[in-house]
Structure formats: structure tokens, C-alpha cells
């Protein structure tokens, strides 16, 4: 990519603190401190940059007295340089001035302690060059550089390059000295997940892809979800992920909130016991405006987030497929539901549905640009994309390939069939889709791990009543294909 521009490694920022250390070319010069001087900060900024986009990682070290909350400020050289989505802080931007405020869990910074934040950005005009960093109003010294501190992981492609920024994690240390994982399940190896740049990252801050299955509606297909069916999913299919599709309407949650909440929690536990991640899917579908269910969502997520806060395997999906609603309406819903989750479970990944049945807007004649230019104001989130391979083809793939450079995407649902959930399989299109997802480490769940009488179901009708999940003769054509695909080896880096 000849247009790829990079800042020279180790270039020193033109900022100076009254007191501070200077990092340049990897050399750390100790500050000249007198006994009473207790102010100052040091910033290291690294970036990966490509035409139109960039990722920034900022590590700040507090050289002053301990602080319990921080505001990090900087200015871009040009107002066309924008933070699009950040993590590990709350970002605001006014003109070229950016502020990043600490979150509940990372505000404490002892003297000489560091914290890292990061963001995806867009830019027009001049190369992005953040400068004049301040910590709680005090100017910092610092440096800029390109790439990651672990250059061996650096990809020349701007997309999906691993972030260098430790992010919220139940195990705060992401240092290479972490002990090796106990156990070999996806959950044991990867631990608490977080969003890093456009990727999903594990406890070692390495990008991973989760591959698994979605349930059908749990109000209809509970008979397919039990210890033995999930043993098969974990051990024979070697799935990493179970998506728990809790419909809100259609005899779902609204008819029995406490009952469905308990049912979801039970599946979370069954998945956890087998070392799988669990997506709690608030399966809104009709009506398509998630705001119709806003109060229900707040009640539901307050409960499941509190109950599951200490688990590492839970991912929250707050609206399955918004439809007939603007992106602004979805964003407004997300910005009301996410704080409810964060209040109880601050470090879990949250996935936000997108316009046009989670098509990134494409099915409504729009595109991912409406999200890029007006993202949800929250950290540690991803955006949903769904496809049905017989219905959604190259024009959708083009958008996903492009959006994956800028937005963290999660395919929480897809089918090998048409968007009705039935009809003929299109395995050629399915294969093309899954190759694209694999290349970009986009996680996915297939619709459905059930024996529904429709071609998207993985099992033939009658399988769940018979309990014959392990018999490959029970698999449908779609199930045979997905099992073969999902049970191939995972790539979960541990250092
Ligand atoms: C379908 C089910 C079908 C059910 C219908 C209505 O496969 O049995 O009758 O929902 O509840 C989606 C939705 C998902 C749909 C699926 C297939 O998220 O709920 O399931 N689909 O139509 N989006 C695109 C396709």
C-alpha cells in the first residue's frame, strides 16, 4: 500500500512539562526532580495510519502526586482529525481539542503509575499529529512512534492490527509475565475479553476470533439446550461461543421477565462450565425500533449484568436487528442501555445492533458511514453485522470488508440460507463470507443450534426430543457444514 503513511519512530512531540521524563528512541531520561516538585506526566503515543484512518494508543505516566481521576487532553494539528471510537476512557472532541476522561475502574494513578487508552480515528488534510498532551491540566513530555511495542505482531495492513493498549480487564495485568492459562477451553485460554482497535482481544491483548452457534428462540427450543447438547457443542463441535437468543416479543421476555432472565442465566452457566463464551442476545425483531423495548432492556440488563458481573464469559448484545428506525434512534437507545450494563459489569464487551436488520445500514440503502461519523458514545463496544448467505452477497461483502478497517464488528447471527431462515443453502456464498470473516478475525455465530423445521437449523427435526446431538446423522446439511468449519483449530495467542 504505497499511500500508507507512518510517523517516524521515536519522533519527539513538541510538548514540554515543567517536570517530567523524556522518552525518545526508547531512551528514558530521568527527570530532574527536586523534593517538593510533584507534578508532571509523560506520554507515549503510537499510531498506525492509513489513508483516511488511524489507530492511536496513548500511555500516560503520572509523575506527580497520586490522583483518583484523570482527564487527559491533547490537540490534533487539524480539526479534520477525529476520534471515532475509543476505549478505556470517555472521549469528547471539540474542534481539534480532545479530552479523554478516566472510567470508574482506571481513575487511580499512583505516582509513576501508567495507564493506556486508545482509539480509532479518521482524518482528512494533514497527517494526524496529536500534541500538547496534558494530564489534569499539567503539560506532559513525551514521544510518538509507529506500530506496536511488539513489532513482530505488526501487520503492514492498516486493518485488524493488534492494539497495544491494555484495556478493561478483570485481570488488570496484560503483561507477558501472565501465567500460562489453566486448561485448554476457549474461556480458560482467553479469559476476559475486550475490544482493542477493531478487534476482539483476549487477556493477553491479542486479537482473536470466536466461532460458534446461536440458539433459536429460547421460548420455543429450550429442549435443544441442556448439558448434553452443550457438551456436544463444546467438545465435538469445539465451539467457542453460544449465543442465547432471548426474543422479547413473540411469547418471549415480555410475557415472563423473571422466568426468561433465569433461563438465560442458566445457559450462561452451562456455557461457562464448558469453557464457552455466551452472548446474551436481547432478541428484538418486531417491532424493529429497540426504543419500544427500552424500559424492558434496562430492567433486563441491570439484572443479568449484576448477576454475571464476575464471570468472564459474558458478552451483551443489546438489540438483535433494529429495523424501521434511524441510526440516531439506535444510538440513543444504546447510550441509555450501555450505562446500565456498565454500572453493574464495567468490563464486559457490549455489541450494538445496526440499522436495516443489523446490515450496517446497507439493507436500508445506507452504509457504515453513518456509524463512523456518529458513533455510539461508549468504550469497549462492537457493532453487529448479520447476513444470510443466499440473500446477501457481494455488495454486502464489499461494505463489511471496508467497515472492518474502522469499526469493531461481530457477526452475532448469520445463515447459510435465505433471510427467511429457510430455502436452499448457498454454501458457495457462505464459504466466501466465512473466509472474509476469518481473514479479518471477525467473530461469528450461526443461526441455529436447534432442530427447527427449517433449513437453517443445524439438526434434523426430532433430534432434541431424542437427545441424539452427538450422532452426525442428526445433522442437517447446514449443521454438517458448520460443524466441519467450526471444529477446525482456533488461533488463540497467549503471549
Ligand atoms: C426466524 C426463525 C423462524 C421464526 C422467525 C420469526 O428462523 O423460525 O419464525 O424468526 O421469529 C433474522 C432474525 C431471526 C430470524 C432469522 C431467519 O434475527 O429471528 O429467525 N433472521 O428469518 N434476521 C434475519 C434472518
XYZ file of C-alpha atoms and ligand atoms in Angstrom:
520
model
C 0.000 0.000 0.000
C 2.046 2.888 -1.285
C -0.142 5.528 0.290
C 0.459 4.186 3.740
C 1.996 6.929 5.778
C 3.751 6.395 9.017
C 5.214 8.747 11.524
C 8.904 8.250 12.046
C 9.598 6.039 15.025
C 10.600 7.817 18.151
C 9.767 11.281 16.951
C 9.583 13.551 19.955
C 6.457 15.540 20.487
C 6.826 19.241 20.739
C 5.494 19.373 24.249
C 7.305 20.033 27.462
C 6.271 19.552 31.036
C 7.651 21.533 33.936
C 8.835 18.286 35.400
C 8.968 15.013 33.582
C 10.891 12.330 31.861
C 11.639 12.340 28.191
C 11.251 9.228 26.117
C 12.987 9.379 22.805
C 14.034 6.473 20.658
C 13.410 4.158 23.566
C 15.812 6.009 25.862
C 14.287 7.131 29.129
C 15.986 10.085 30.751
C 15.176 10.511 34.415
C 13.616 13.841 35.267
C 15.463 16.355 37.347
C 13.193 16.474 40.362
C 13.506 18.481 43.489
C 11.942 17.069 46.613
C 8.792 19.155 46.562
C 8.064 19.036 42.856
C 5.148 16.662 42.496
C 3.571 17.422 39.161
C 4.023 16.281 35.622
C 3.400 13.413 33.322
C 4.929 11.531 30.470
C 3.065 10.425 27.362
C 3.967 7.854 24.775
C 1.834 7.925 21.641
C 1.995 5.259 18.957
C -0.063 5.079 15.825
C -0.881 3.020 12.800
C -2.102 5.154 9.993
C -3.555 4.698 6.542
C -5.382 6.957 4.083
C -8.418 8.255 5.930
C -7.983 6.283 9.130
C -5.670 5.669 12.031
C -5.430 3.983 15.371
C -3.871 5.826 18.307
C -2.518 4.351 21.516
C -1.666 6.655 24.385
C 0.187 5.609 27.523
C 0.390 8.230 30.216
C 2.581 8.038 33.306
C 1.736 10.164 36.310
C 4.935 11.786 37.585
C 3.100 13.835 40.193
C 1.105 13.132 43.327
C -1.358 10.228 43.236
C -4.651 11.040 41.536
C -8.014 9.306 41.704
C -9.472 10.503 38.408
C -7.794 11.932 35.347
C -8.529 13.982 32.298
C -6.043 13.599 29.503
C -6.083 16.313 26.893
C -4.396 16.869 23.579
C -4.881 18.785 20.357
C -4.758 17.464 16.841
C -2.929 19.503 14.250
C -6.109 19.843 12.248
C -9.843 19.693 13.059
C -10.273 17.110 10.265
C -8.576 14.602 12.582
C -11.226 12.918 14.696
C -11.558 10.270 17.352
C -14.199 7.880 16.023
C -14.265 5.236 18.705
C -12.167 4.955 21.823
C -11.601 2.538 24.650
C -10.577 2.722 28.303
C -11.743 6.351 28.604
C -14.677 8.599 27.725
C -13.685 10.739 24.756
C -15.001 14.108 23.709
C -13.730 16.340 20.957
C -14.298 19.996 20.249
C -12.640 21.250 17.096
C -9.119 19.875 17.289
C -9.115 19.580 21.095
C -9.680 16.106 22.566
C -10.308 15.145 26.166
C -10.288 11.604 27.485
C -11.669 11.109 30.982
C -10.908 8.107 33.167
C -13.555 5.487 33.854
C -14.578 4.185 37.269
C -12.068 1.382 37.244
C -8.964 3.121 35.926
C -9.004 6.578 37.503
C -6.490 5.810 40.223
C -2.939 6.609 39.158
C -0.250 6.421 41.814
C 2.997 8.339 41.383
C 4.919 6.740 38.499
C 1.945 4.562 37.551
C 0.870 4.330 33.916
C -2.387 3.702 32.138
C -3.143 3.153 28.474
C -6.050 4.192 26.329
C -6.656 4.007 22.629
C -8.928 4.984 19.810
C -9.760 4.612 16.149
C -9.728 7.844 14.234
C -10.482 9.326 10.849
C -8.615 12.111 9.164
C -8.613 14.430 6.202
C -5.970 17.000 5.351
C -2.714 16.815 7.259
C -1.367 13.651 8.914
C -2.763 13.187 12.422
C -0.258 14.560 14.914
C -1.624 14.844 18.438
C 0.362 17.307 20.509
C 0.287 19.329 23.717
C -0.767 16.457 25.950
C -1.953 17.428 29.414
C -2.871 15.367 32.469
C -5.354 17.156 34.724
C -4.226 20.378 33.118
C -0.485 19.840 33.559
C 1.596 19.619 30.393
C 3.278 16.277 29.676
C 6.517 15.400 27.981
C 6.506 12.508 25.589
C 7.171 10.861 22.303
C 5.421 9.467 19.276
C 6.217 6.368 17.367
C 4.671 3.957 14.922
C 3.360 0.500 15.393
C 3.267 -1.659 18.411
C 5.826 -2.353 21.109
C 5.813 -5.921 19.845
C 6.809 -5.297 16.241
C 6.699 -8.968 15.351
C 2.920 -8.817 15.533
C 2.731 -5.784 13.308
C 0.922 -6.224 10.051
C 1.578 -3.886 7.146
C -2.152 -3.721 6.617
C -3.990 -0.996 8.451
C -6.860 -3.288 9.224
C -7.040 -5.503 12.239
C -3.600 -4.692 13.515
C -3.318 -5.614 17.160
C -3.726 -2.780 19.564
C -1.018 -2.129 22.073
C -3.376 -0.726 24.628
C -4.281 -2.738 27.691
C -7.986 -2.340 28.138
C -10.501 -3.015 30.839
C -9.997 -6.499 32.012
C -10.925 -8.433 35.083
C -7.274 -9.430 35.265
C -5.712 -5.983 35.041
C -2.296 -7.239 34.100
C -1.828 -7.986 30.444
C 1.910 -8.240 30.708
C 3.718 -11.116 29.035
C 4.500 -12.422 32.502
C 0.892 -13.561 32.926
C 0.897 -17.199 33.930
C 0.009 -19.643 31.178
C -3.692 -20.498 31.040
C -5.030 -23.259 33.243
C -6.965 -25.521 30.942
C -7.489 -25.627 27.230
C -11.019 -24.363 26.723
C -11.568 -21.126 24.783
C -12.591 -19.417 28.016
C -9.626 -20.710 30.029
C -7.155 -19.603 27.391
C -8.626 -16.224 26.529
C -10.151 -15.072 29.828
C -11.810 -11.681 29.990
C -12.186 -10.197 26.523
C -12.019 -6.565 25.487
C -12.185 -4.547 22.311
C -8.792 -3.436 21.013
C -8.848 -1.255 17.936
C -11.186 -3.032 15.531
C -10.616 -6.442 17.099
C -11.801 -8.559 19.940
C -8.768 -9.192 22.165
C -8.051 -11.773 24.831
C -6.400 -11.396 28.248
C -3.005 -11.278 26.547
C -4.187 -8.317 24.499
C -4.029 -10.379 21.316
C -6.722 -10.326 18.628
C -8.865 -13.439 18.451
C -11.878 -14.742 16.551
C -14.679 -16.652 18.306
C -16.721 -19.125 16.270
C -19.913 -20.712 17.481
C -23.647 -21.137 17.256
C -26.759 -19.179 18.095
C -29.723 -20.807 19.758
C -33.128 -20.486 18.133
C -35.683 -18.586 20.202
C -35.328 -19.927 23.718
C -39.101 -19.669 24.219
C -39.522 -22.366 21.573
C -36.381 -24.511 21.559
C -35.397 -24.947 25.197
C -35.483 -28.695 24.566
C -32.303 -28.283 22.491
C -30.375 -26.546 25.290
C -29.146 -28.737 28.096
C -25.964 -30.241 29.465
C -25.692 -32.954 26.862
C -26.422 -30.741 23.837
C -23.878 -28.204 25.051
C -21.325 -30.943 25.768
C -21.559 -31.792 22.072
C -21.276 -28.147 21.055
C -18.186 -27.627 23.216
C -16.398 -30.945 22.809
C -17.391 -32.312 19.410
C -18.054 -29.076 17.510
C -15.273 -27.385 19.526
C -17.315 -24.185 19.508
C -16.037 -21.136 21.366
C -19.339 -19.385 21.671
C -23.044 -19.854 22.383
C -25.388 -17.010 21.528
C -28.513 -17.069 23.663
C -31.364 -15.639 21.572
C -33.936 -14.337 24.023
C -36.795 -12.948 21.968
C -38.534 -10.028 23.631
C -41.818 -10.347 21.747
C -43.378 -13.458 20.134
C -44.098 -15.135 23.512
C -40.666 -14.107 24.750
C -39.309 -11.979 27.613
C -42.263 -9.582 27.806
C -44.541 -12.451 28.831
C -42.420 -13.541 31.817
C -39.434 -11.337 32.608
C -38.168 -13.191 35.660
C -38.580 -16.591 34.030
C -36.668 -15.666 30.878
C -33.984 -13.915 32.905
C -33.423 -17.093 34.916
C -33.406 -19.208 31.749
C -30.727 -17.004 30.174
C -28.609 -17.131 33.338
C -28.839 -20.905 33.338
C -27.461 -21.063 29.787
C -24.674 -18.655 30.745
C -23.671 -21.101 33.472
C -23.900 -24.141 31.190
C -21.670 -22.400 28.636
C -19.204 -21.262 31.290
C -18.917 -24.768 32.742
C -17.889 -25.980 29.279
C -15.417 -23.184 28.651
C -17.522 -21.316 26.099
C -18.352 -17.638 25.832
C -22.033 -16.667 25.971
C -23.688 -13.789 24.157
C -26.812 -12.595 25.930
C -28.915 -11.549 22.933
C -31.862 -9.239 23.619
C -33.574 -10.510 20.507
C -35.668 -7.593 19.373
C -37.089 -8.114 15.898
C -40.703 -6.927 15.597
C -41.239 -4.086 16.305
C -37.898 -3.070 14.904
C -37.339 0.103 16.921
C -35.436 -1.016 20.021
C -36.729 2.041 21.875
C -40.083 0.258 22.022
C -38.371 -2.085 24.492
C -36.141 0.477 26.211
C -37.619 0.036 29.683
C -37.577 -3.736 29.364
C -33.956 -3.611 28.205
C -32.924 -1.524 31.192
C -34.643 -3.879 33.608
C -33.277 -6.991 31.939
C -29.680 -5.818 31.526
C -29.493 -4.374 35.042
C -30.388 -7.819 36.316
C -28.201 -10.026 34.107
C -25.223 -7.659 34.307
C -25.319 -7.652 38.091
C -25.775 -11.391 38.306
C -22.974 -12.158 35.818
C -20.561 -9.318 36.598
C -17.843 -11.601 37.912
C -17.989 -14.029 35.027
C -15.529 -13.700 32.201
C -17.600 -15.450 29.550
C -20.459 -12.984 29.097
C -20.912 -10.618 26.156
C -24.013 -8.425 25.958
C -25.903 -7.884 22.673
C -28.401 -5.145 23.336
C -30.615 -5.218 20.215
C -30.703 -8.038 17.704
C -31.920 -6.418 14.494
C -33.125 -2.838 14.553
C -35.350 -2.144 11.540
C -37.576 0.725 10.508
C -35.534 3.002 12.766
C -32.813 5.552 12.117
C -29.222 5.137 13.252
C -29.789 8.084 15.546
C -32.625 6.186 17.211
C -30.443 3.099 17.697
C -27.566 5.194 19.032
C -29.893 6.900 21.502
C -31.120 3.506 22.730
C -27.543 2.214 23.062
C -26.433 5.260 25.024
C -29.209 4.611 27.545
C -28.752 0.842 27.878
C -24.939 0.626 27.930
C -24.572 2.714 31.128
C -26.990 0.347 32.869
C -24.733 -2.578 31.961
C -21.544 -0.717 32.837
C -22.876 0.264 36.255
C -23.033 -3.416 37.178
C -20.438 -5.048 34.915
C -17.921 -2.391 33.832
C -15.547 -4.508 31.779
C -17.754 -6.658 29.541
C -17.894 -6.236 25.785
C -21.214 -4.841 24.517
C -22.457 -5.332 20.954
C -24.754 -2.754 19.353
C -27.198 -3.655 16.568
C -27.111 -1.636 13.369
C -29.687 -0.184 11.042
C -31.549 -2.285 8.478
C -31.664 -5.650 10.358
C -28.066 -5.233 11.519
C -26.835 -4.764 7.974
C -24.698 -1.703 8.871
C -27.488 0.208 7.157
C -26.971 -1.428 3.753
C -30.449 -3.009 3.603
C -31.868 0.498 4.100
C -29.748 1.964 1.297
C -27.213 3.404 3.727
C -23.765 2.252 4.810
C -21.380 2.002 7.757
C -20.503 5.659 7.213
C -23.468 6.761 9.317
C -21.886 4.938 12.272
C -18.331 6.056 11.563
C -19.396 9.678 11.507
C -21.741 9.379 14.505
C -20.540 6.506 16.686
C -22.078 5.350 19.941
C -20.507 7.319 22.753
C -19.146 4.385 24.733
C -15.999 2.330 25.041
C -15.393 -1.394 24.710
C -18.217 -1.887 22.212
C -18.604 -3.595 18.866
C -21.205 -3.268 16.119
C -23.418 -6.058 14.795
C -23.461 -7.322 11.244
C -25.811 -10.130 10.111
C -26.025 -11.898 6.776
C -27.963 -14.736 5.183
C -25.710 -16.183 2.528
C -28.356 -16.907 -0.108
C -29.737 -13.353 0.157
C -26.737 -11.150 0.955
C -23.768 -11.266 -1.354
C -21.043 -9.151 -2.891
C -22.486 -5.690 -2.263
C -22.753 -6.535 1.433
C -19.323 -8.152 1.496
C -17.776 -5.033 -0.001
C -19.178 -2.937 2.823
C -18.083 -5.395 5.520
C -14.552 -5.604 4.119
C -14.338 -1.812 4.171
C -16.091 -1.283 7.514
C -13.822 -3.844 9.194
C -10.942 -1.402 8.855
C -12.656 1.178 11.007
C -15.357 -0.420 13.148
C -15.135 -3.378 15.534
C -17.610 -5.853 14.018
C -19.225 -9.000 15.411
C -21.386 -11.289 13.255
C -23.690 -12.449 16.035
C -26.018 -14.184 13.566
C -25.793 -15.492 10.039
C -27.450 -18.188 7.980
C -26.325 -20.479 5.191
C -29.791 -19.927 3.671
C -32.089 -17.065 2.708
C -33.145 -14.300 5.098
C -36.364 -16.194 5.836
C -34.310 -18.788 7.693
C -35.352 -21.359 5.086
C -34.959 -22.182 1.399
C -31.947 -23.591 -0.387
C -28.492 -23.385 1.120
C -25.891 -21.297 -0.662
C -22.673 -22.877 0.544
C -20.574 -21.089 -2.041
C -21.654 -17.700 -0.717
C -21.372 -18.998 2.859
C -17.766 -20.049 2.234
C -16.890 -16.698 0.718
C -18.412 -14.954 3.727
C -16.636 -17.092 6.299
C -13.301 -16.651 4.554
C -13.805 -12.888 4.765
C -14.640 -13.127 8.461
C -11.637 -15.370 9.124
C -9.259 -13.016 7.332
C -10.448 -10.129 9.467
C -10.775 -12.108 12.716
C -14.456 -11.244 12.874
C -16.245 -13.474 15.362
C -19.447 -15.248 14.368
C -22.421 -17.332 15.490
C -24.595 -19.356 13.124
C -28.405 -19.455 13.227
C -29.376 -22.021 14.711
C -28.304 -24.733 17.147
C -31.776 -26.271 17.054
C -33.896 -28.854 15.288
C -36.405 -26.345 13.921
C -38.140 -27.490 10.784
C -36.288 -25.033 8.545
C -33.080 -25.383 6.562
C -31.047 -23.008 8.743
C -31.336 -25.368 11.736
C -28.254 -27.483 12.419
C -30.211 -30.607 13.406
C -32.966 -32.554 11.735
C -36.421 -32.296 13.347
C -36.774 -34.673 16.285
C -33.110 -34.574 17.311
C -33.688 -32.648 20.534
C -36.507 -34.901 21.731
C -34.267 -37.896 21.051
C -31.187 -36.264 22.588
C -29.128 -37.534 19.644
C -26.905 -34.441 19.296
C -23.674 -36.424 19.011
C -24.882 -38.554 16.122
C -23.681 -36.950 12.917
C -26.684 -38.474 11.161
C -28.768 -35.989 13.139
C -27.110 -33.058 11.421
C -28.819 -31.138 8.646
C -26.852 -30.092 5.584
C -26.273 -26.720 7.232
C -25.236 -28.331 10.517
C -22.790 -30.652 8.771
C -21.168 -27.711 7.021
C -20.947 -25.532 10.135
C -19.665 -28.287 12.397
C -16.855 -29.002 9.938
C -15.995 -25.352 9.760
C -16.193 -24.544 13.468
C -14.258 -27.558 14.711
C -11.076 -26.561 12.848
C -8.284 -25.350 15.127
C -8.594 -21.997 16.831
C -5.815 -19.438 16.890
C -5.659 -18.059 20.430
C -2.261 -16.431 21.083
C -1.095 -16.479 24.700
C 1.877 -14.172 24.514
C -36.620 -16.600 12.319
C -36.761 -18.061 12.651
C -38.158 -18.508 12.346
C -39.127 -17.611 13.093
C -38.884 -16.153 12.722
C -39.754 -15.183 13.486
O -35.802 -18.796 11.919
O -38.335 -19.860 12.751
O -40.446 -17.955 12.716
O -37.536 -15.828 13.026
O -39.461 -15.218 14.835
C -33.290 -12.907 11.471
C -33.737 -12.865 12.877
C -34.181 -14.221 13.333
C -34.920 -14.966 12.229
C -33.914 -15.219 11.108
C -34.484 -16.038 9.951
O -32.754 -12.349 13.752
O -35.018 -14.049 14.456
O -35.360 -16.195 12.745
N -33.422 -13.941 10.631
O -35.559 -15.364 9.358
N -32.750 -11.926 10.797
C -32.548 -12.305 9.528
C -32.976 -13.604 9.404
